[in-house]
Amino acid sequence: MRVGFYVEAATMDPHLSGSKIDRQVYHNLFEPLLVLDTKLQIKPGLAESWSQPDPKTIVFKLRQGVKFHDDTEFDAESVKFNFDRMQNPETKSLRTGEIANVQNAEVVDKYTVKLNLKKPDAALLATLTDRAGMIISPAAVKKFGADLQRNPVGTGPFQFVEWVKDDHLSLKRFDGYWNKTGGPYLDGIRYRPIPDDTVKTQSLVGGEIDVMDYVAPRDVAMLKGNANVQEVDVESLATFNYQLNTTRAPFDKKELRQAVAYALDVTAIVKGVWLNVGVPSNGPIAPSSWAYDSSIKPIQRDVAKAKELLKAGGKPDGFTFNCITNNIPINVQEAEAMKAQLAEVGITMEVTLVDSARLAADQNARNFDMTSYQWSGRPDPDGNTFQFFKTQPGSGVNFAGYSNPKVDEILDKTREVSDQAERKKLYSELVKILQEDMPWIFILHPIEPKAFSPKVQGYDPIPDGMIRFKDMWLK
Amino acid sequence: MGTLISRRLAAMIPVLVLVTFGVFALIHLTPGDPIDAMMAESYDPAAKERIRLELGLDQPIHVQYVTWIGKVVQGDFGRSIRDNQPVIENVSRRIGVSLQLALFAMVISLAVAFPIGILSASHRNSPIDGFGTMFALFGICMPNFLIALLLIYLFGVSLRWLPISGYVAPADGGVLGTIRSLTLPAVTLGLALAAVVTRTLRSSLLETLNEDYVRTARAKGLSEQLVIRRHALKNGLIPVVTVLGLQFGSLIGGAVITEYVFALPGIGRLVVDSVFSRDYPLVQGVILLIAIGFVLCNLLVDIVYGWLDPRIRYG
């Protein structure tokens, strides 16, 4: 199976990974303790079952007879080893924050592991369905040290073969895979980064690759009409928005934030810029999530209201602000559309185009009035809300500097309550407050289209956008 | 000749120091650092600070520069921040692809430019010359990515003769596989270069054909073909060598767009990616190596000059 990526992977060490593309490979190479089904419900992974004797304890019963690709055995010790590694400052793991509420992992017996929590965390189980829950072979960590990121060893259906940077990364079927039902059917997977969208699309049409992990909105219609391609629209958890700097003028005034929101025609932006490859959003939680409240509508454009809000905010003639955004075509188009819409109510938006590293630097330094912010999303709504809207001493990723005691209280509660219906109510309440406070301008929840050659069979889309090849095959 | 070479080699050192310092200053002064680039999705201020201290990014920039250059002089180019691989290894893995591409493009451009340039010059102001001038203009004006996409549609998608993207190493697909995978990108680069070479060759040949010794050769009754081949071509080549020398250097480091479009793992793409990820050691190392390559190319051009025109052999 030949896969075309839009960008090169960064590292093969799940504990160090900070980019989404890496996860596409991980989900075939490693296995998390828990997995997601197509409805985003949590199912057993490397852990056969789990129980919560009290809100601060989770006990995992592990699968037996599971082997890592280096033929060492998976057991409670290896789980503990991975948690210790993520928590060790020496590792410089990017997972540390995700498992911040875990006090420690404790081996109960060979196949039972207990997580002791600092405080209740309803989102933790969902976190363990991805990188933080993936178990790396302890033997490989000891053997490779810093070179582990080029020599990954997991328990997944495919094992690592080689990685030639910017050229290809290949996996082959793991014959010692524990799960004998279904696949893996494929002999191997070969991932290739093809940065140019047009070339990648043509490579698929021309039969040079079998899978495209991402289709640009402008190519979707073309591929839909092509007989040599199956195009699948996959709902995502992602949320593409703008954060407003609430710590300084002009956006320290709620009315001016609202004025911007009501001056924008999000429906037109989703249609004109994103070509409807996505839906206007009402807040940070995507429609594919169980916590999405469809009764709350996205903000509709209302020019009269925007002008009133400008008056109330003390800027009846409008004002000027700067927006930093990534220098990629679709972001540029989006910024242009917003600029034009805002100009109609007298608001001037000055756009600065920067590359990702500069964008991150400016965001961390809060050196902006408005900044584009694209988040790939997490299966639990906590991952799309808590870190962004909770009052933070530093900036974290709450670049907006938003702080509202009521919101803090709701967010804390969403972690303590484990009943889904009750959590959903809390999230609805949160979204309503966010629509009033407007620390962010919510634009859209993108659809993540995937495209395959007609030979590809057995794809079952999960809204996290990751392609799991275990049960897929080529006709 | 020996003194020429040693003098030129000595002159390289200040150039390289200037280049390294310039690159160092530029990449470090550009907002954003490797940690910003790495932590696109996950963010933990404490972790960030730790990494920064570990990489010595808290030191003043001149201290960082001196530390780096001190190691480079000993042949230690450091390790990439992103993948922890030695910079030299990163470069050596890719330089082969870039060199093959540059040479292939060069061959294509010469194969195209020589006949057109010579015909244009010898049939001045004829329809042939008109075609040559048009071709050169087209090649110079067409942006690389456009040529690339046109070639992809024509030979990759419609005719299915050649692969659209990616590189096949000789070990994987044999030499023929490598040549096939590099054909479209080499033609893309070669056409643009051919245009420049054609124009240079045409004008320098025209100049040479007006020289006294050419008139003498013609007066002796030599055929026009022999006049050009024996007498005019060698002298007419001097500016072409200059162009080729300069272009070869930029082909190695400057085939960025072509490498991106065709998804080739070359040095140009490495430079751009390392700039985007602010991978300081990698950027500095790669640019320094490219600069050395450039300077050596220029030296080679001067040596070839001496061979073509004895009057240049000062020294």
CSV table of C-alpha atoms in Angstrom, one decimal, chain A residues 10 17-20 23 89 92-96 98 131 146-147 149-150 165-168 192-196 198-199 202-203 205-206 208 228 355 357-358 360-361 364 373 375-376 378 395-397, chain B residues 31-33 36-45 47-48 50-51 54 79 82-85 93-94 149 152-153 157 160 162-167 172 260-261 263-265 269-270 273 275-276 278:
chain,number,residue,atom,x,y,z
A,10,ALA,CA,8.9,14.4,12.2
A,17,SER,CA,6.0,13.8,18.7
A,18,GLY,CA,4.4,17.2,18.2
A,19,SER,CA,2.9,16.9,14.8
A,20,LYS,CA,-0.2,15.3,13.5
A,23,ARG,CA,0.2,9.7,14.2
A,89,PRO,CA,11.9,15.5,32.5
A,92,LYS,CA,11.6,16.0,27.2
A,93,SER,CA,8.3,14.3,26.3
A,94,LEU,CA,5.5,16.3,24.8
A,95,ARG,CA,3.1,14.0,26.5
A,96,THR,CA,3.9,15.2,30.0
A,98,GLU,CA,-1.5,15.2,28.6
A,131,ARG,CA,0.2,8.8,21.6
A,146,ALA,CA,18.2,8.9,21.4
A,147,ASP,CA,18.1,7.0,18.1
A,149,GLN,CA,13.1,8.1,17.0
A,150,ARG,CA,14.5,6.4,13.9
A,165,LYS,CA,14.0,11.3,5.1
A,166,ASP,CA,11.9,13.2,2.5
A,167,ASP,CA,11.7,10.1,0.4
A,168,HIS,CA,9.9,7.2,2.1
A,192,ARG,CA,5.9,9.1,0.8
A,193,PRO,CA,5.9,12.8,1.5
A,194,ILE,CA,4.7,14.6,-1.7
A,195,PRO,CA,4.4,18.3,-0.7
A,196,ASP,CA,2.8,19.6,-3.8
A,198,THR,CA,-1.4,19.0,-7.5
A,199,VAL,CA,1.4,16.5,-8.0
A,202,GLN,CA,-2.0,13.5,-10.1
A,203,SER,CA,0.1,10.7,-8.5
A,205,VAL,CA,-5.0,9.5,-10.5
A,206,GLY,CA,-2.0,8.2,-12.4
A,208,GLU,CA,1.6,5.9,-8.4
A,228,ASN,CA,-10.0,6.3,-11.0
A,355,ASP,CA,5.8,30.8,8.6
A,357,ALA,CA,7.8,28.8,13.6
A,358,ARG,CA,7.3,32.6,13.6
A,360,ALA,CA,4.3,29.9,17.2
A,361,ALA,CA,6.8,32.4,18.6
A,364,ASN,CA,3.7,32.4,22.8
A,373,TYR,CA,-5.3,28.8,15.2
A,375,TRP,CA,-6.3,22.5,16.1
A,376,SER,CA,-6.5,18.9,14.9
A,378,ARG,CA,-9.0,15.3,20.3
A,395,SER,CA,0.4,31.3,28.0
A,396,GLY,CA,0.1,27.5,27.4
A,397,VAL,CA,-2.0,27.4,24.3
B,31,PRO,CA,11.7,35.2,14.8
B,32,GLY,CA,10.8,31.7,16.0
B,33,ASP,CA,13.1,29.0,17.2
B,36,ASP,CA,8.5,26.8,18.5
B,37,ALA,CA,8.6,24.8,15.3
B,38,MET,CA,8.7,21.4,17.0
B,39,MET,CA,5.9,22.0,19.4
B,40,ALA,CA,3.3,22.9,16.8
B,41,GLU,CA,0.7,20.9,18.7
B,42,SER,CA,1.8,20.3,22.2
B,43,TYR,CA,3.0,23.0,24.4
B,44,ASP,CA,4.6,23.0,27.8
B,45,PRO,CA,6.6,26.1,28.7
B,47,ALA,CA,9.8,21.6,28.7
B,48,LYS,CA,10.5,24.4,26.2
B,50,ARG,CA,14.7,23.0,29.4
B,51,ILE,CA,15.3,22.2,25.7
B,54,GLU,CA,20.2,22.2,26.6
B,79,ARG,CA,23.6,17.2,15.0
B,82,ARG,CA,15.0,17.7,14.7
B,83,ASP,CA,16.1,14.2,14.2
B,84,ASN,CA,19.4,14.1,16.2
B,85,GLN,CA,21.3,12.8,13.2
B,93,ARG,CA,22.5,11.2,2.1
B,94,ARG,CA,21.0,13.9,-0.1
B,149,LEU,CA,3.4,20.8,-14.0
B,152,ILE,CA,3.8,16.1,-15.3
B,153,TYR,CA,0.5,16.4,-17.1
B,157,VAL,CA,-0.6,11.7,-16.5
B,160,ARG,CA,2.1,7.6,-18.6
B,162,LEU,CA,7.4,8.5,-16.7
B,163,PRO,CA,6.9,8.5,-13.0
B,164,ILE,CA,5.3,11.7,-11.7
B,165,SER,CA,7.1,12.1,-8.4
B,166,GLY,CA,9.7,10.6,-6.1
B,167,TYR,CA,13.2,9.3,-6.5
B,172,ASP,CA,16.3,-0.1,-5.7
B,260,TYR,CA,9.5,20.2,-3.9
B,261,VAL,CA,7.2,19.6,-6.9
B,263,ALA,CA,9.1,15.2,-4.2
B,264,LEU,CA,12.9,14.5,-4.5
B,265,PRO,CA,15.0,14.1,-1.4
B,269,ARG,CA,14.5,20.7,0.0
B,270,LEU,CA,16.6,20.0,3.0
B,273,ASP,CA,12.7,22.4,5.5
B,275,VAL,CA,14.8,26.8,7.7
B,276,PHE,CA,11.1,26.3,8.4
B,278,ARG,CA,14.7,26.5,12.5
